[in-house]
Amino acid sequence: MASAKTKSVWFCSHCGNEYAKWMGRCPACGEWNTFVEKEVVSGKKTGTMTVPGASRKPMPLKDVSTTQEDRVSLGSPEVDRLLGGGIVKGSLVLMGGEPGIGKSTLSLQLPLHRPQLKTLYVTGEESVKQVKMRADRLGGDASNCLIYSETDMGAILSEAEETAPDLIIVDSVQTMYCREVDSTAGSVSQIKEVAAQLLRFAKSSGIPVLLIGHITKEGTIAGPKILEHIVDVVLQFEGENRGAYRVLRSIKNRFGSTSELAVFEMTGAGLREVANPSEMLIPMHEEGLSGTAISAMLDGNRSFLFEVQALVSSAVYGTAQRSATGFDVRRLNMLLAVLERRAGFKLGQKDVFLNMAGGLKVNDPACDLAVVAAVLSSNFDYSLPSDICFAGEVGLSGEIRPVSQAERRATEAARVGFKRIFVSSYTHFDKKPQGIDVVKVADIPALVRSLFK
């Protein structure tokens, strides 16, 4: 019988592709300096990713059943909505986020507040006592939650087959290893094989698996990019660790929408769901302060209002500074250039600082109009009325462009208590919103005339 031989191969830590020699740039993903050397054993049986039912013969697409997927409620309305109505049986869900942001807290809260589900909680980072201490702090019913401290995938899958739980939680995927792969836990090959084995188990048994994943300093999930391709759902935690609010965003979902988010507040008893984000993001200070404006934002199917804060001051060191928190600083520079070129405001020698309240990261172009209004308010040191909000995109020629679902934004603003909403003059409403006046403006000069009479 031939003995196994070892050889060195090079893996790209970004995409996971394997090559026989080192290269400065990965041919597959184009990233530089991402190759790491690993020793592998040839002649040893390695795992391959197969999907149950692969041996079946091809069938006409029209004969495929289109029945709804079986879903299981996790006991959290916000998480269920984010997943599309609950976690799908046999699905593999990956949740990532910075250290201390609340991944382990949320993953333990789910079985504690849903005791009807028999849950196998696999911890590879903490001891059983540490998990117990956190569970006591979070509260809830722990009678049907099984804690298993293990990192060997063979033992974990054997225990899962024996206990037959309704849900498996693995914290974290980077600490697990397979004996068939001759490398350390957390390596590219280990993460690929661990994810492949969990996928095979989930699809064959119908038991959903929730994976916790670390992230790199760039903010992406650690490990090869193929990990995100293997799983069915990818959830990303956002927000500042020092802040009270966290945003859980769906960035991949094979069973639902990818433009949804859930807002949580970190408390002493764990993460509290924020059913109405507008309550936490609207102004929490006295009226009469300049440099603030309210934006009517839409993220997925949820509309809410939040405060945009701007500070404009004379440049101290000669070169003007541009800083934005939660907003693309390049888009801020574009909006400032539009104000100077199209509206005549000289902001080139002034520092401009921008902040999105609540630690949000905003990508909605409808926030442009609120950013412009906040910058002008701070520049003039003139406070805007507290009962107005904005929803509009600003173009390079200074025009204000319409945004999607303006009627839903206006309805949410009226519900919260706002009296006026500024939108593009090209915005069309199928039905006029009730309880709020719609002010249509065509460009930046028209906005200035309406706000600063």
Coordinates of C-alpha atoms in Angstrom, one line a residue:
M1 CA 0.0 0.0 0.0
A2 CA 1.5 3.4 -1.0
S3 CA 2.2 5.8 1.8
A4 CA 0.8 9.3 1.8
K5 CA 3.1 12.0 0.6
T6 CA 3.3 15.6 1.7
K7 CA 3.7 18.5 -0.6
S8 CA 3.5 22.3 -0.4
V9 CA 0.8 24.3 -2.2
W10 CA -0.1 28.0 -2.2
F11 CA -3.6 29.1 -1.3
C12 CA -5.1 32.6 -2.0
S13 CA -6.4 33.7 1.4
H14 CA -9.0 35.9 -0.4
C15 CA -10.7 33.6 -2.9
G16 CA -9.3 30.2 -1.8
N17 CA -7.8 29.1 -5.2
E18 CA -4.9 26.7 -5.0
Y19 CA -1.7 27.0 -7.0
A20 CA 1.6 25.1 -7.2
K21 CA 3.8 28.1 -6.7
W22 CA 3.8 31.6 -5.1
M23 CA 2.6 34.6 -7.1
G24 CA 2.4 38.2 -6.2
R25 CA -1.1 38.6 -7.6
C26 CA -3.8 36.0 -7.6
P27 CA -4.9 35.3 -11.2
A28 CA -8.5 34.5 -10.1
C29 CA -9.5 37.4 -7.9
G30 CA -6.7 39.9 -8.7
E31 CA -5.7 40.6 -5.1
W32 CA -2.0 41.2 -4.3
N33 CA 0.1 39.5 -1.6
T34 CA -2.7 37.1 -0.5
F35 CA -0.8 33.7 -1.0
V36 CA -0.1 31.5 2.0
E37 CA 1.8 28.3 1.9
K38 CA 0.3 25.1 3.3
E39 CA 1.4 21.5 3.5
V40 CA -1.1 19.0 2.2
V41 CA -1.1 15.2 2.2
S42 CA -1.5 13.6 -1.1
G43 CA -3.0 10.1 -1.3
K44 CA -5.3 10.8 1.7
K45 CA -9.0 10.9 1.3
T46 CA -10.4 14.4 1.3
G47 CA -13.9 15.6 1.5
T48 CA -15.7 16.8 -1.5
M49 CA -18.8 19.0 -1.5
T50 CA -21.8 17.1 -2.8
V51 CA -25.5 18.1 -2.7
P52 CA -28.1 15.4 -1.8
G53 CA -29.9 14.3 -4.9
A54 CA -26.9 14.8 -7.2
S55 CA -27.4 11.2 -8.5
R56 CA -30.9 11.9 -9.8
K57 CA -31.5 12.1 -13.5
P58 CA -32.3 15.5 -15.2
M59 CA -35.9 16.4 -15.3
P60 CA -37.9 19.1 -17.2
L61 CA -38.0 22.4 -15.4
K62 CA -41.7 22.7 -15.8
D63 CA -42.1 19.5 -13.7
V64 CA -40.2 20.9 -10.7
S65 CA -42.4 21.5 -7.7
T66 CA -42.7 25.1 -6.6
T67 CA -44.0 24.6 -3.1
Q68 CA -43.0 27.0 -0.4
E69 CA -39.9 26.2 1.6
D70 CA -40.4 24.9 5.1
R71 CA -39.5 27.7 7.5
V72 CA -38.9 27.6 11.3
S73 CA -39.5 30.7 13.4
L74 CA -36.6 31.7 15.6
G75 CA -38.8 33.6 18.1
S76 CA -37.4 37.0 17.0
P77 CA -39.7 38.9 14.7
E78 CA -36.9 41.1 13.3
V79 CA -34.6 38.2 12.5
D80 CA -37.5 36.2 11.0
R81 CA -38.3 39.1 8.8
L82 CA -34.7 39.5 7.8
L83 CA -34.5 35.9 6.8
G84 CA -37.7 36.2 4.7
G85 CA -40.2 34.7 7.3
G86 CA -38.0 32.4 9.4
I87 CA -35.0 30.2 8.8
V88 CA -35.5 27.6 6.0
K89 CA -35.1 24.0 7.0
G90 CA -31.8 22.6 5.7
S91 CA -30.3 26.0 5.1
L92 CA -26.8 27.2 6.1
V93 CA -26.7 30.8 7.5
L94 CA -23.5 32.7 8.1
M95 CA -23.5 35.7 10.5
G96 CA -20.4 37.9 10.7
G97 CA -19.4 41.1 12.5
E98 CA -16.6 42.8 14.5
P99 CA -15.5 41.4 17.9
G100 CA -17.9 42.4 20.7
I101 CA -20.7 43.6 18.4
G102 CA -23.1 41.0 19.6
K103 CA -22.9 37.9 17.4
S104 CA -22.6 35.4 20.2
T105 CA -25.2 37.3 22.2
L106 CA -27.8 37.2 19.5
S107 CA -27.0 33.5 18.6
L108 CA -27.6 32.5 22.2
Q109 CA -30.7 34.7 22.6
L110 CA -32.5 32.9 19.8
P111 CA -32.7 29.4 21.5
L112 CA -33.3 31.0 25.0
H113 CA -36.3 32.9 23.7
R114 CA -37.5 30.0 21.5
P115 CA -37.5 27.0 23.9
Q116 CA -39.8 25.0 21.6
L117 CA -36.8 24.5 19.3
K118 CA -34.3 21.8 20.4
T119 CA -31.0 23.6 19.8
L120 CA -27.5 22.2 19.7
Y121 CA -25.1 25.2 20.5
V122 CA -21.6 24.2 19.6
T123 CA -18.9 26.5 21.1
G124 CA -15.3 26.4 20.0
E125 CA -14.2 29.7 21.6
E126 CA -15.7 29.6 25.1
S127 CA -16.1 27.1 27.8
V128 CA -19.5 25.7 28.9
K129 CA -19.3 27.8 32.0
Q130 CA -18.8 31.0 30.1
V131 CA -21.8 30.2 27.9
K132 CA -23.9 29.5 31.0
M133 CA -22.9 32.8 32.6
R134 CA -24.0 34.7 29.5
A135 CA -27.3 32.7 29.4
D136 CA -28.0 33.6 33.0
R137 CA -27.5 37.3 32.2
L138 CA -29.7 37.1 29.1
G139 CA -32.5 35.3 30.8
G140 CA -35.0 33.1 29.0
D141 CA -35.7 29.3 29.1
A142 CA -32.6 27.2 28.6
S143 CA -34.3 23.9 29.2
N144 CA -34.1 22.8 25.5
C145 CA -30.7 24.2 24.6
L146 CA -27.8 21.7 24.5
I147 CA -24.3 23.2 25.0
Y148 CA -21.5 21.3 23.3
S149 CA -17.8 22.4 23.6
E150 CA -16.0 20.8 20.7
T151 CA -14.0 21.8 17.6
D152 CA -13.7 18.4 15.8
M153 CA -16.3 18.3 13.0
G154 CA -16.5 14.5 13.1
A155 CA -17.5 14.5 16.7
I156 CA -19.9 17.5 16.1
L157 CA -21.7 15.8 13.3
S158 CA -22.0 12.5 15.2
E159 CA -23.5 14.3 18.1
A160 CA -25.9 16.1 15.8
E161 CA -27.1 12.8 14.3
E162 CA -27.6 11.4 17.7
T163 CA -29.5 14.3 19.3
A164 CA -31.4 15.3 16.2
P165 CA -31.9 19.0 17.1
D166 CA -34.2 21.4 15.3
L167 CA -31.4 24.0 15.0
I168 CA -27.6 23.9 15.2
I169 CA -25.5 27.0 16.1
V170 CA -21.7 26.9 15.5
D171 CA -19.5 29.5 17.2
S172 CA -17.4 30.0 15.3
V173 CA -16.6 28.4 11.9
Q174 CA -12.9 29.6 12.1
T175 CA -12.3 27.4 15.2
M176 CA -13.6 24.2 13.7
Y177 CA -11.4 21.6 12.0
C178 CA -11.7 18.4 10.0
R179 CA -9.2 15.5 10.6
E180 CA -9.2 14.7 6.8
V181 CA -7.5 18.1 6.1
D182 CA -3.9 18.3 7.3
S183 CA -3.7 22.0 8.3
T184 CA -4.5 24.1 11.3
A185 CA -8.0 25.4 12.2
G186 CA -8.9 28.7 10.5
S187 CA -6.8 28.0 7.4
V188 CA -8.3 28.3 3.9
S189 CA -8.6 24.6 3.4
Q190 CA -10.1 23.9 6.8
I191 CA -12.8 26.6 6.5
K192 CA -13.7 25.3 3.0
E193 CA -14.0 21.7 4.2
V194 CA -15.9 22.6 7.4
A195 CA -18.4 24.6 5.5
A196 CA -18.8 21.8 2.9
Q197 CA -19.4 19.2 5.6
L198 CA -22.0 21.4 7.4
L199 CA -23.7 22.0 4.0
R200 CA -23.9 18.3 3.3
F201 CA -25.3 17.6 6.7
A202 CA -27.9 20.4 6.6
K203 CA -29.2 19.5 3.2
S204 CA -29.4 15.8 3.9
S205 CA -30.9 16.1 7.4
G206 CA -33.1 19.2 6.9
I207 CA -31.6 20.7 10.1
P208 CA -30.8 24.5 9.7
V209 CA -27.3 25.5 10.7
L210 CA -26.3 29.0 11.9
L211 CA -22.6 29.8 11.6
I212 CA -20.8 32.6 13.4
G213 CA -17.9 34.1 11.4
H214 CA -15.0 36.4 12.3
I215 CA -14.2 39.4 10.1
T216 CA -11.0 40.9 8.9
K217 CA -9.7 44.4 9.6
E218 CA -11.1 45.4 6.2
G219 CA -14.6 44.4 7.4
T220 CA -15.0 41.3 5.3
I221 CA -15.7 37.8 6.6
A222 CA -12.4 36.0 7.4
G223 CA -11.5 33.1 5.2
P224 CA -11.9 32.4 1.5
K225 CA -14.6 34.1 -0.5
I226 CA -15.9 30.7 -1.4
L227 CA -17.3 30.5 2.2
E228 CA -19.9 33.1 1.3
H229 CA -20.7 31.3 -1.9
I230 CA -21.3 28.0 -0.1
V231 CA -23.8 29.3 2.5
D232 CA -27.4 30.2 1.7
V233 CA -27.7 33.4 3.7
V234 CA -25.1 35.9 4.8
L235 CA -25.9 38.3 7.6
Q236 CA -23.6 41.2 8.6
F237 CA -23.6 43.1 11.9
E238 CA -22.9 46.8 11.6
G239 CA -22.5 49.6 14.1
E240 CA -20.0 50.9 16.6
N241 CA -19.0 48.7 19.5
R242 CA -19.2 51.6 21.9
G243 CA -22.6 52.7 20.6
A244 CA -25.9 51.3 21.8
Y245 CA -27.4 50.4 18.5
R246 CA -26.6 47.6 16.1
V247 CA -27.8 47.0 12.5
L248 CA -28.1 43.4 11.2
R249 CA -28.1 43.5 7.4
S250 CA -28.8 40.8 4.9
I251 CA -26.2 40.9 2.1
K252 CA -27.1 37.5 0.6
N253 CA -30.3 35.5 0.8
R254 CA -31.3 32.7 -1.5
F255 CA -34.7 32.5 0.1
G256 CA -35.6 36.2 0.5
S257 CA -34.7 39.8 -0.1
T258 CA -31.2 41.1 0.2
S259 CA -32.2 44.7 1.0
E260 CA -33.5 44.2 4.5
L261 CA -32.1 45.2 7.9
A262 CA -33.0 44.8 11.5
V263 CA -32.1 47.2 14.3
F264 CA -31.1 46.2 17.8
E265 CA -30.2 48.0 20.9
M266 CA -27.5 46.6 23.2
T267 CA -28.7 46.5 26.8
G268 CA -27.5 44.8 30.0
A269 CA -29.9 42.0 29.3
G270 CA -28.8 41.4 25.7
L271 CA -30.0 42.8 22.3
R272 CA -33.4 44.4 22.3
E273 CA -35.3 44.6 19.0
V274 CA -36.1 48.1 17.8
A275 CA -39.4 47.7 15.9
N276 CA -39.6 51.4 15.0
P277 CA -36.1 52.7 14.2
S278 CA -37.4 56.3 13.7
E279 CA -37.8 56.6 17.4
M280 CA -34.1 56.2 18.1
L281 CA -32.8 58.1 15.0
I282 CA -34.8 61.3 15.2
P283 CA -33.4 64.3 17.1
M284 CA -32.6 63.8 20.8
H285 CA -31.7 67.4 21.6
E286 CA -33.3 70.8 22.0
E287 CA -34.7 72.6 19.1
G288 CA -32.9 75.6 17.5
L289 CA -29.6 73.9 16.7
S290 CA -28.1 74.5 13.3
G291 CA -26.5 71.9 11.1
T292 CA -29.1 69.2 11.5
A293 CA -31.6 67.8 9.0
I294 CA -33.9 64.8 8.9
S295 CA -33.7 62.3 6.0
A296 CA -36.5 59.9 5.0
M297 CA -34.6 56.8 4.2
L298 CA -35.7 53.5 2.7
D299 CA -33.8 50.3 3.3
G300 CA -35.4 47.3 1.7
N301 CA -39.1 47.4 2.6
R302 CA -38.6 49.4 5.7
S303 CA -38.8 53.2 5.8
F304 CA -37.5 55.3 8.7
L305 CA -36.3 58.7 9.5
F306 CA -32.9 59.6 10.9
E307 CA -30.9 62.7 11.7
V308 CA -28.0 64.0 9.5
Q309 CA -25.6 66.2 11.4
A310 CA -23.1 68.6 9.7
L311 CA -20.5 71.1 11.0
V312 CA -19.0 73.7 8.8
S313 CA -16.2 75.9 10.2
S314 CA -13.2 77.9 8.9
A315 CA -10.2 75.8 8.0
V316 CA -7.6 76.1 10.8
Y317 CA -4.5 74.7 9.0
G318 CA -5.1 76.2 5.6
T319 CA -6.2 72.9 3.9
A320 CA -9.9 72.2 4.3
Q321 CA -10.8 68.9 5.9
R322 CA -13.6 66.6 4.8
S323 CA -14.8 63.9 7.2
A324 CA -17.9 61.7 7.0
T325 CA -19.1 59.1 9.5
G326 CA -21.6 56.6 8.1
F327 CA -21.6 58.4 4.7
D328 CA -19.3 58.1 1.6
V329 CA -16.8 60.9 1.9
R330 CA -16.4 60.9 -1.9
R331 CA -20.1 61.6 -2.3
L332 CA -19.8 64.3 0.3
N333 CA -17.0 65.9 -1.8
M334 CA -19.2 65.7 -4.9
L335 CA -22.2 67.4 -3.1
L336 CA -19.9 70.2 -1.8
A337 CA -18.5 70.7 -5.4
V338 CA -22.1 71.0 -6.6
L339 CA -22.9 73.6 -4.0
E340 CA -19.9 75.6 -5.0
R341 CA -20.2 75.3 -8.7
R342 CA -24.0 75.4 -9.2
A343 CA -25.2 77.4 -6.3
G344 CA -22.3 79.8 -5.6
F345 CA -21.5 78.7 -2.0
K346 CA -17.7 79.1 -1.3
L347 CA -16.9 76.1 0.9
G348 CA -13.4 75.4 -0.5
Q349 CA -11.7 77.0 2.5
K350 CA -14.0 75.5 5.2
D351 CA -13.8 72.3 7.1
V352 CA -16.9 70.1 6.7
F353 CA -17.7 67.3 9.1
L354 CA -20.7 65.0 8.5
N355 CA -22.2 62.4 10.8
M356 CA -25.2 60.0 10.5
A357 CA -26.9 59.7 13.9
G358 CA -27.2 56.3 15.5
G359 CA -24.1 54.9 13.9
L360 CA -25.8 54.1 10.6
K361 CA -24.0 53.5 7.4
V362 CA -26.1 55.1 4.7
N363 CA -26.1 54.1 1.0
D364 CA -29.5 55.5 0.0
P365 CA -29.1 58.4 -2.6
A366 CA -32.2 60.0 -1.1
C367 CA -30.0 61.2 1.8
D368 CA -28.3 63.7 -0.6
L369 CA -30.9 66.4 0.0
A370 CA -30.7 66.1 3.8
V371 CA -26.9 66.3 3.6
V372 CA -27.1 69.5 1.5
A373 CA -29.7 71.0 3.9
A374 CA -27.6 70.2 7.0
V375 CA -24.4 71.6 5.4
L376 CA -26.2 74.9 4.4
S377 CA -27.8 75.1 7.9
S378 CA -24.4 74.9 9.6
N379 CA -22.8 77.3 7.1
F380 CA -25.5 79.9 7.7
D381 CA -25.8 79.0 11.4
Y382 CA -29.5 78.9 10.8
S383 CA -31.6 76.1 12.4
L384 CA -34.2 74.4 10.2
P385 CA -37.7 73.8 11.5
S386 CA -38.0 70.6 13.4
D387 CA -41.1 69.4 11.5
I388 CA -39.5 69.1 8.0
C389 CA -37.7 66.2 6.4
F390 CA -36.0 65.5 3.0
A391 CA -35.9 62.8 0.4
G392 CA -34.1 63.5 -2.8
E393 CA -31.0 62.7 -4.9
V394 CA -28.7 65.5 -6.0
G395 CA -27.2 65.4 -9.5
L396 CA -24.0 67.0 -10.8
S397 CA -25.9 69.8 -12.5
G398 CA -27.5 70.8 -9.2
E399 CA -30.9 69.3 -10.1
I400 CA -32.8 67.3 -7.5
R401 CA -33.8 63.9 -8.8
P402 CA -36.8 61.8 -7.7
V403 CA -36.2 58.7 -5.5
S404 CA -38.0 55.4 -5.3
Q405 CA -41.1 54.8 -3.2
A406 CA -41.5 58.5 -2.2
E407 CA -45.0 57.9 -1.1
R408 CA -43.9 55.3 1.5
R409 CA -41.3 57.7 2.8
A410 CA -43.8 60.5 3.1
T411 CA -46.3 58.3 4.9
E412 CA -43.7 57.2 7.5
A413 CA -42.8 60.9 8.0
A414 CA -46.4 61.8 8.6
R415 CA -46.8 58.9 11.0
V416 CA -43.9 60.1 13.1
G417 CA -45.2 63.7 13.2
F418 CA -43.5 65.7 10.5
K419 CA -45.5 68.4 8.7
R420 CA -43.5 68.9 5.5
I421 CA -41.3 66.8 3.3
F422 CA -39.0 68.2 0.5
V423 CA -38.8 66.0 -2.6
S424 CA -37.9 66.5 -6.3
S425 CA -40.3 68.4 -8.5
Y426 CA -40.4 65.4 -10.8
T427 CA -41.7 63.1 -8.1
H428 CA -45.1 61.5 -8.9
F429 CA -47.5 60.2 -6.2
D430 CA -50.1 57.7 -7.1
K431 CA -52.0 58.9 -4.0
K432 CA -51.3 62.1 -2.1
P433 CA -49.9 61.3 1.4
Q434 CA -52.2 62.3 4.2
G435 CA -51.2 64.5 7.1
I436 CA -48.1 66.0 5.5
D437 CA -47.4 68.8 3.0
V438 CA -45.2 67.8 0.0
V439 CA -42.8 70.6 -1.1
K440 CA -41.4 70.0 -4.5
V441 CA -38.1 71.7 -5.5
A442 CA -36.3 71.4 -8.8
D443 CA -32.7 72.3 -7.9
I444 CA -30.4 73.5 -5.2
P445 CA -31.2 77.2 -5.6
A446 CA -34.9 76.4 -5.3
L447 CA -34.2 74.5 -2.1
V448 CA -32.2 77.5 -0.7
R449 CA -35.1 79.9 -1.5
S450 CA -37.6 77.6 0.2
L451 CA -35.5 77.0 3.4
F452 CA -33.7 80.3 4.0
K453 CA -36.2 83.0 3.1

